[in-house]
mmCIF file of C-alpha atoms in Angstrom:
data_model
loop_
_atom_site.group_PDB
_atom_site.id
_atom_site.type_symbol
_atom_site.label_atom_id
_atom_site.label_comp_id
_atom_site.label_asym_id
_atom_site.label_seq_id
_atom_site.Cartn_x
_atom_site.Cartn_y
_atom_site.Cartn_z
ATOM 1 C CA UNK L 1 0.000 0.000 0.000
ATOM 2 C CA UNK L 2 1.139 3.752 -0.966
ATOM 3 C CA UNK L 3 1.934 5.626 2.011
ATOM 4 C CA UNK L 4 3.756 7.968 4.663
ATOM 5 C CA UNK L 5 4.345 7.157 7.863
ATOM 6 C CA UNK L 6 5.479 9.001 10.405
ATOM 7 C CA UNK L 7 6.363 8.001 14.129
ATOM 8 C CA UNK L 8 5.774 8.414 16.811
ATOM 9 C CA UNK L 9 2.473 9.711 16.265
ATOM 10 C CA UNK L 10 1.856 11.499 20.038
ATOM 11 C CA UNK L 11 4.751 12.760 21.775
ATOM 12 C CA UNK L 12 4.938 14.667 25.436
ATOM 13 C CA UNK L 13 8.113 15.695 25.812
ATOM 14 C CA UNK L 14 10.091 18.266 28.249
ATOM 15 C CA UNK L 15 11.907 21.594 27.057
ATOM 16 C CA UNK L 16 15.345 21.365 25.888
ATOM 17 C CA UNK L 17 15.356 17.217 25.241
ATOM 18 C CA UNK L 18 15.975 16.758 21.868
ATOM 19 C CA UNK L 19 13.787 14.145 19.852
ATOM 20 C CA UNK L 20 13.457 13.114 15.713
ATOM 21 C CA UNK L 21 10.301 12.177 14.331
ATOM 22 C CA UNK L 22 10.293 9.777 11.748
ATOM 23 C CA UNK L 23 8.992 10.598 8.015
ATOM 24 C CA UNK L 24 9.246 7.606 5.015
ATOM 25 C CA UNK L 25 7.455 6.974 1.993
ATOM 26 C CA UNK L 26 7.384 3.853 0.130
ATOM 27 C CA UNK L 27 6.542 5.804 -3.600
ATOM 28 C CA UNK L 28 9.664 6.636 -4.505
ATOM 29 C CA UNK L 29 8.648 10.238 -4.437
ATOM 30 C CA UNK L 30 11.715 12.844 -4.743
ATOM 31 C CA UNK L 31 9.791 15.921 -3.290
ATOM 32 C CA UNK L 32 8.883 15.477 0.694
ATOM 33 C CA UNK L 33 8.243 18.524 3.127
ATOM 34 C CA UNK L 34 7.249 19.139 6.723
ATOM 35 C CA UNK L 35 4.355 21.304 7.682
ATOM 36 C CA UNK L 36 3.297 21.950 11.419
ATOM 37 C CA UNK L 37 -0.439 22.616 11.574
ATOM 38 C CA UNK L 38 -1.462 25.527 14.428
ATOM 39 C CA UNK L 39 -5.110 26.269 15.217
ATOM 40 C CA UNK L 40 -5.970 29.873 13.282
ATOM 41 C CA UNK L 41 -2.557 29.535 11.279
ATOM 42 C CA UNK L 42 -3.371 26.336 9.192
ATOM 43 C CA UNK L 43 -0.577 24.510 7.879
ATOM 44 C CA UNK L 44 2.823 25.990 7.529
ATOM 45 C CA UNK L 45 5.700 24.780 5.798
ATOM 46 C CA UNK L 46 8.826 24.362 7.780
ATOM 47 C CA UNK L 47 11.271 22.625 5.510
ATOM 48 C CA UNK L 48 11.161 20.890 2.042
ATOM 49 C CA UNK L 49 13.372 18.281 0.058
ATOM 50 C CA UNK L 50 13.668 18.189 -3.657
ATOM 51 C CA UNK L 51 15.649 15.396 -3.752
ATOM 52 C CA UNK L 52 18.445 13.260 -1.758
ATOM 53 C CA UNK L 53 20.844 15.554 -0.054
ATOM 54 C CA UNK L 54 18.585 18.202 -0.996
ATOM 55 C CA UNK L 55 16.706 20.737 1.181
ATOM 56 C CA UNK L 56 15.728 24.147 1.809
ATOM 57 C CA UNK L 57 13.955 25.900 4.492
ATOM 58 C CA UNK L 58 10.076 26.670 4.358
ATOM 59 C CA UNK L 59 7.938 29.653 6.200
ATOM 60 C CA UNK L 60 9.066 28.289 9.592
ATOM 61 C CA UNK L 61 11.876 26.656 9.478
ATOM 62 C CA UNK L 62 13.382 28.319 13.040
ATOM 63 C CA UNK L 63 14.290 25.815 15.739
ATOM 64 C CA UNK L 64 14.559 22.934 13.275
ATOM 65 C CA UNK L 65 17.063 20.593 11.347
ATOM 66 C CA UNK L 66 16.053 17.983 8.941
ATOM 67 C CA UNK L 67 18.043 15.439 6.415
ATOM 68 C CA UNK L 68 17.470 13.615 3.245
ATOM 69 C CA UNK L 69 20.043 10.735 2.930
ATOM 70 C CA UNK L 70 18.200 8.767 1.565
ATOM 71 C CA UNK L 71 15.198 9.023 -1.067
ATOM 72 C CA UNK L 72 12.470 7.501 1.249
ATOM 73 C CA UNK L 73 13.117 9.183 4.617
ATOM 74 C CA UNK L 74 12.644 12.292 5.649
ATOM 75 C CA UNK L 75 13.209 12.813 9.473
ATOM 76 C CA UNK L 76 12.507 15.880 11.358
ATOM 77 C CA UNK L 77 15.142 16.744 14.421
ATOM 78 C CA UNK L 78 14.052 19.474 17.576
ATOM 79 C CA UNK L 79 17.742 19.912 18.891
ATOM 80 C CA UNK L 80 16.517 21.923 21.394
ATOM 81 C CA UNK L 81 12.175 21.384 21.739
ATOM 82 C CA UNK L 82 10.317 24.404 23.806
ATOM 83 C CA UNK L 83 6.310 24.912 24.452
ATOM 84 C CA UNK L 84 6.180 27.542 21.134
ATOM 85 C CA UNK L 85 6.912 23.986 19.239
ATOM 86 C CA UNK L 86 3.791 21.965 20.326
ATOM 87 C CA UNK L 87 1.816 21.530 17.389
ATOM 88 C CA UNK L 88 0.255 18.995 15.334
ATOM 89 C CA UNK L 89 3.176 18.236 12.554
ATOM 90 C CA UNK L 90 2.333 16.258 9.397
ATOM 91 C CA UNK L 91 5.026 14.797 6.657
ATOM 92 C CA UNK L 92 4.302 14.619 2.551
ATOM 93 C CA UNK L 93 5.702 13.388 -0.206
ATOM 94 C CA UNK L 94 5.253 13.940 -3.988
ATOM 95 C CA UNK L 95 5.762 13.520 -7.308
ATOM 96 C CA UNK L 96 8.278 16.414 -8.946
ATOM 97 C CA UNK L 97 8.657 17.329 -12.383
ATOM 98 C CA UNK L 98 11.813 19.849 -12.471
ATOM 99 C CA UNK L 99 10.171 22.765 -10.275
ATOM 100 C CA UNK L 100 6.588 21.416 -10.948
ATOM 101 C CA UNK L 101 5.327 19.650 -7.280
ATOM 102 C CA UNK L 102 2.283 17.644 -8.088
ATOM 103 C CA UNK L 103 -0.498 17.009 -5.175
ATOM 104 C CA UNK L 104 0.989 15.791 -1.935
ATOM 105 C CA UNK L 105 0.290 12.753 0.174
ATOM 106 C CA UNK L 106 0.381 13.312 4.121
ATOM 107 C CA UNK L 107 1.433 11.052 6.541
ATOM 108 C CA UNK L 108 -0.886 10.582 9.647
ATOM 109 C CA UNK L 109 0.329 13.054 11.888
ATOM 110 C CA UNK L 110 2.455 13.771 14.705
ATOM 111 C CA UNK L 111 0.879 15.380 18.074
ATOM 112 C CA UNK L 112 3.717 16.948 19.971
ATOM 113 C CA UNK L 113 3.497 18.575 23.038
ATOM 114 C CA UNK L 114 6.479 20.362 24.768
ATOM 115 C CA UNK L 115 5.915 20.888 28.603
ATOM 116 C CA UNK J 1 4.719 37.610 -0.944
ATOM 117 C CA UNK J 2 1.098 35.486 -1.426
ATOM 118 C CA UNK J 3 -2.092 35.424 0.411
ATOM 119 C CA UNK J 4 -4.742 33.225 0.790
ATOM 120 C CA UNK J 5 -8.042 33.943 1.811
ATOM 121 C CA UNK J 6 -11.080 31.330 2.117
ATOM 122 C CA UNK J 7 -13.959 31.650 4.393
ATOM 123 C CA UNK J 8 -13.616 30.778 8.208
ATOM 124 C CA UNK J 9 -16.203 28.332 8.118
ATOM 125 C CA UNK J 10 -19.706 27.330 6.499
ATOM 126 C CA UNK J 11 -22.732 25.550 7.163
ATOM 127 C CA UNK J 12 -24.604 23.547 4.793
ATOM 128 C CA UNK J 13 -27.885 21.283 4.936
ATOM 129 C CA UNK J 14 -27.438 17.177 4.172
ATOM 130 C CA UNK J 15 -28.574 16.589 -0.171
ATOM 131 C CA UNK J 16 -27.991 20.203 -0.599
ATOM 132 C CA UNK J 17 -24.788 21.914 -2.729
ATOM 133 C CA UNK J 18 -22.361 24.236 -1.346
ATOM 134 C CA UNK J 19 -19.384 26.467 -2.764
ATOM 135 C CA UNK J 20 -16.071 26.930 -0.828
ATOM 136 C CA UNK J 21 -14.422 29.820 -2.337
ATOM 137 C CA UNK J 22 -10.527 30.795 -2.188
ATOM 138 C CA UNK J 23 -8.658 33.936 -3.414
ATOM 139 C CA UNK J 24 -5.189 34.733 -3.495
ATOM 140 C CA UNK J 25 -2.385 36.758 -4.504
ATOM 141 C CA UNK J 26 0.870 35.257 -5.655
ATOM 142 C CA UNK J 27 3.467 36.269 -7.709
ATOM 143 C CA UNK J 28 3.976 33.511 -10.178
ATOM 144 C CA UNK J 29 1.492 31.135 -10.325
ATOM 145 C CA UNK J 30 1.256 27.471 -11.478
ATOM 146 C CA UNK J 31 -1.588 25.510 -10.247
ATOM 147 C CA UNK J 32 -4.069 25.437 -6.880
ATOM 148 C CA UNK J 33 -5.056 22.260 -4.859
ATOM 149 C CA UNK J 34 -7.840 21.387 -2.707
ATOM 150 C CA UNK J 35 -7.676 19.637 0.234
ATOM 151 C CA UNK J 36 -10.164 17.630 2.804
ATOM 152 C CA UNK J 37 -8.889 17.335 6.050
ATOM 153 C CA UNK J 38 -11.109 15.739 8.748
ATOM 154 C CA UNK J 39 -10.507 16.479 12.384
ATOM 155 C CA UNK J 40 -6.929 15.297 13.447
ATOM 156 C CA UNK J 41 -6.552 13.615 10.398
ATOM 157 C CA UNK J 42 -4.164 14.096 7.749
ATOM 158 C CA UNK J 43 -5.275 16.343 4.662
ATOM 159 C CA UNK J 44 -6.695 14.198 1.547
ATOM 160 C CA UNK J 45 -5.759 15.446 -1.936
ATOM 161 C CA UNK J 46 -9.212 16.504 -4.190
ATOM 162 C CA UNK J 47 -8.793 18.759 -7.002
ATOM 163 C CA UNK J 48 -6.079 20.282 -9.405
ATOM 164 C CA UNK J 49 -5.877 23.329 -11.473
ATOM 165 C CA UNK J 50 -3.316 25.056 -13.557
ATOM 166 C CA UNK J 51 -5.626 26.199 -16.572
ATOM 167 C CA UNK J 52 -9.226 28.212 -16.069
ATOM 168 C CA UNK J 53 -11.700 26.251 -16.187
ATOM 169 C CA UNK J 54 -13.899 23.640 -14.143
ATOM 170 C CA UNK J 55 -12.546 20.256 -13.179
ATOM 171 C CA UNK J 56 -15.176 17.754 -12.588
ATOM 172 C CA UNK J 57 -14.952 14.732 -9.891
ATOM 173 C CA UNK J 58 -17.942 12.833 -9.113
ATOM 174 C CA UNK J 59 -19.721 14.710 -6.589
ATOM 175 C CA UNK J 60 -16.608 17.268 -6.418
ATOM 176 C CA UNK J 61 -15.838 20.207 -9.161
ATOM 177 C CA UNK J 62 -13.028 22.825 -8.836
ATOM 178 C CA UNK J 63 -12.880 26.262 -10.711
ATOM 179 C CA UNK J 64 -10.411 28.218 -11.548
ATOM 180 C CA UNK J 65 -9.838 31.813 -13.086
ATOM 181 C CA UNK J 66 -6.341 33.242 -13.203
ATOM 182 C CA UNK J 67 -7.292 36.474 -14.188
ATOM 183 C CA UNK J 68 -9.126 37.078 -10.744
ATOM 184 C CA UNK J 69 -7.084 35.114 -8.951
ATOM 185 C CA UNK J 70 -10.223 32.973 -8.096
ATOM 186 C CA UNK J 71 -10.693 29.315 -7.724
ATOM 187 C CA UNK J 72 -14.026 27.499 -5.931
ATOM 188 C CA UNK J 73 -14.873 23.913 -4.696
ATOM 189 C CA UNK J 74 -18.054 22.813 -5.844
ATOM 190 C CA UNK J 75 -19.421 20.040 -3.385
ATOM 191 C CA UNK J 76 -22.975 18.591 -4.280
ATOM 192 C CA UNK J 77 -25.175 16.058 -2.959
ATOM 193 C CA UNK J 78 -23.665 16.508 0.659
ATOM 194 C CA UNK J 79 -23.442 14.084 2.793
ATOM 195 C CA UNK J 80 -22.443 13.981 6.940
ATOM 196 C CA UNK J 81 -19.035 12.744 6.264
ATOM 197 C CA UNK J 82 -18.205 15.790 4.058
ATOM 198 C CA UNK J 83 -18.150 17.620 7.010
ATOM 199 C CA UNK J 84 -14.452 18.474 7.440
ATOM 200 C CA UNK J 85 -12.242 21.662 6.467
ATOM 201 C CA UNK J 86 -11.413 22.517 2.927
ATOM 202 C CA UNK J 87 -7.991 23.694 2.007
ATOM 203 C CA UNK J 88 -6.740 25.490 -0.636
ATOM 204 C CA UNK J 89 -2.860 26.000 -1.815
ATOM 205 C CA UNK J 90 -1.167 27.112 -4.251
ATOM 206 C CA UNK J 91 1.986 26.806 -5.948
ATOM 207 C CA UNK J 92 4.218 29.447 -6.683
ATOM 208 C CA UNK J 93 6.710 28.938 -9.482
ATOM 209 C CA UNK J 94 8.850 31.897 -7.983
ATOM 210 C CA UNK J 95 8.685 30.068 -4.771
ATOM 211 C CA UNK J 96 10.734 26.804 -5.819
ATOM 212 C CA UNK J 97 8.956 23.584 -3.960
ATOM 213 C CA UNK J 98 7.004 25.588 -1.921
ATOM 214 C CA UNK J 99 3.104 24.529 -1.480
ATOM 215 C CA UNK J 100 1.478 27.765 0.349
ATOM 216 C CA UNK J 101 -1.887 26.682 2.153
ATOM 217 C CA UNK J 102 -4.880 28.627 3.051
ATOM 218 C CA UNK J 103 -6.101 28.691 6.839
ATOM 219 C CA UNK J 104 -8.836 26.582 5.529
ATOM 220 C CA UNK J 105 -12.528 26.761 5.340
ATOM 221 C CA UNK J 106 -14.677 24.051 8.193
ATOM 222 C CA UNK J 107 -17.680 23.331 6.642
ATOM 223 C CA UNK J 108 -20.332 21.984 8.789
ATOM 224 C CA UNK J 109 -23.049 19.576 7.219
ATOM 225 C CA UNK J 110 -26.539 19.476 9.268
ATOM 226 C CA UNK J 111 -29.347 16.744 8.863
#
């Protein structure tokens, strides 16, 4: 089955401890991006990946790292997590065409909370 | 820079049609999506435009004029589970792999 997974998918954490959260796709896609998803700010892009060893930062990409060694994972990295970064963060994946991105598959979520 | 606007939210009635509309501003254009996204779910992909015009999808159409900077989601026949929010995003060519998302519109269907 086509998918993205991501994992874990709720996290309560503590300020300062850093954590990853797991992104893979098993399509083969080149183009994958992280969005976190605030209430009255809708989804936000924090960093994208055209392709392996590829990336660039999004609209939010502050307090972040991310790498793309490999074509089907995508992880996202909080060096240094505190309470402004609890959100609900989602992973996607497409299909690219030189610049063109076609629609975007999400993964299921990741609730993060930062106490 | 781009903007996105698409109404808050909406109600609708159960058999009944409704019309989600988004506007925006971008400098360099090249295509808008519509998304479903049900509560703490993940947003599902439903529409595609680059070219004016309506794009038909079983109970689902999406409109687009580049000229107003205009597109709509057409939903008919609703049903309960189309209650969800709608999001619309569009793609900038100046703005590389960037996808740039609305703040999404929840539509509420009542019986």
């Amino acid at each position: 089955e086509a998918q993205v997974t991501q994992n874990p998918r709720y996290l309560i954490t503590v300020t300062g401890k850093k954590l990853t959260v797991t992104c893979s796709q098993n399509m083969n896609h080149e183009y994958m991006s992280w969005y976190r998803q605030d209430p009255g700010l809708g989804l936000r892009q924090i960093y994208y990946s055209m392709n392996v060893e590829v990336t660039d930062k999004g609209d939010v990409p502050e307090g972040y790292k991310v790498s793309r060694k490999e074509k089907r994972n995508f992880p996202l990295i909080l060096e240094s997590p505190s309470p402004n970064q609890t959100s609900l963060y989602f992973c996607a994946s497409s299909v690219r065409q030189g610049d063109i991105i076609y629609e975007q598959y999400f993964g299921p979520g990741t609730r993060l909370t930062v106490t | 820079g781009q903007n996105i606007d698409q109404p808050t939210e909406m109600t609708a009635t159960e058999g009944a049609i409704v019309q989600i509309n988004c506007t925006y501003q971008t400098s360099g254009f090249n295509g808008l999506f519509w998304y479903q996204q049900h509560a703490g779910e993940a947003p599902t992909f439903l529409s595609y435009n680059v070219l004016d015009g309506l794009e038909e999808k079983g109970r689902f159409s999406s409109f687009l004029s580049r000229s107003k900077g205009y597109s709509y989601l057409l939903l008919k026949e609703l049903q309960m589970k189309d209650s969800a929010s709608y999001l619309c995003a569009v793609r900038d060519q100046n703005q590389g792999g960037k996808l740039i998302f609305g703040q999404g519109t929840e539509l509420s269907v009542k019986p």
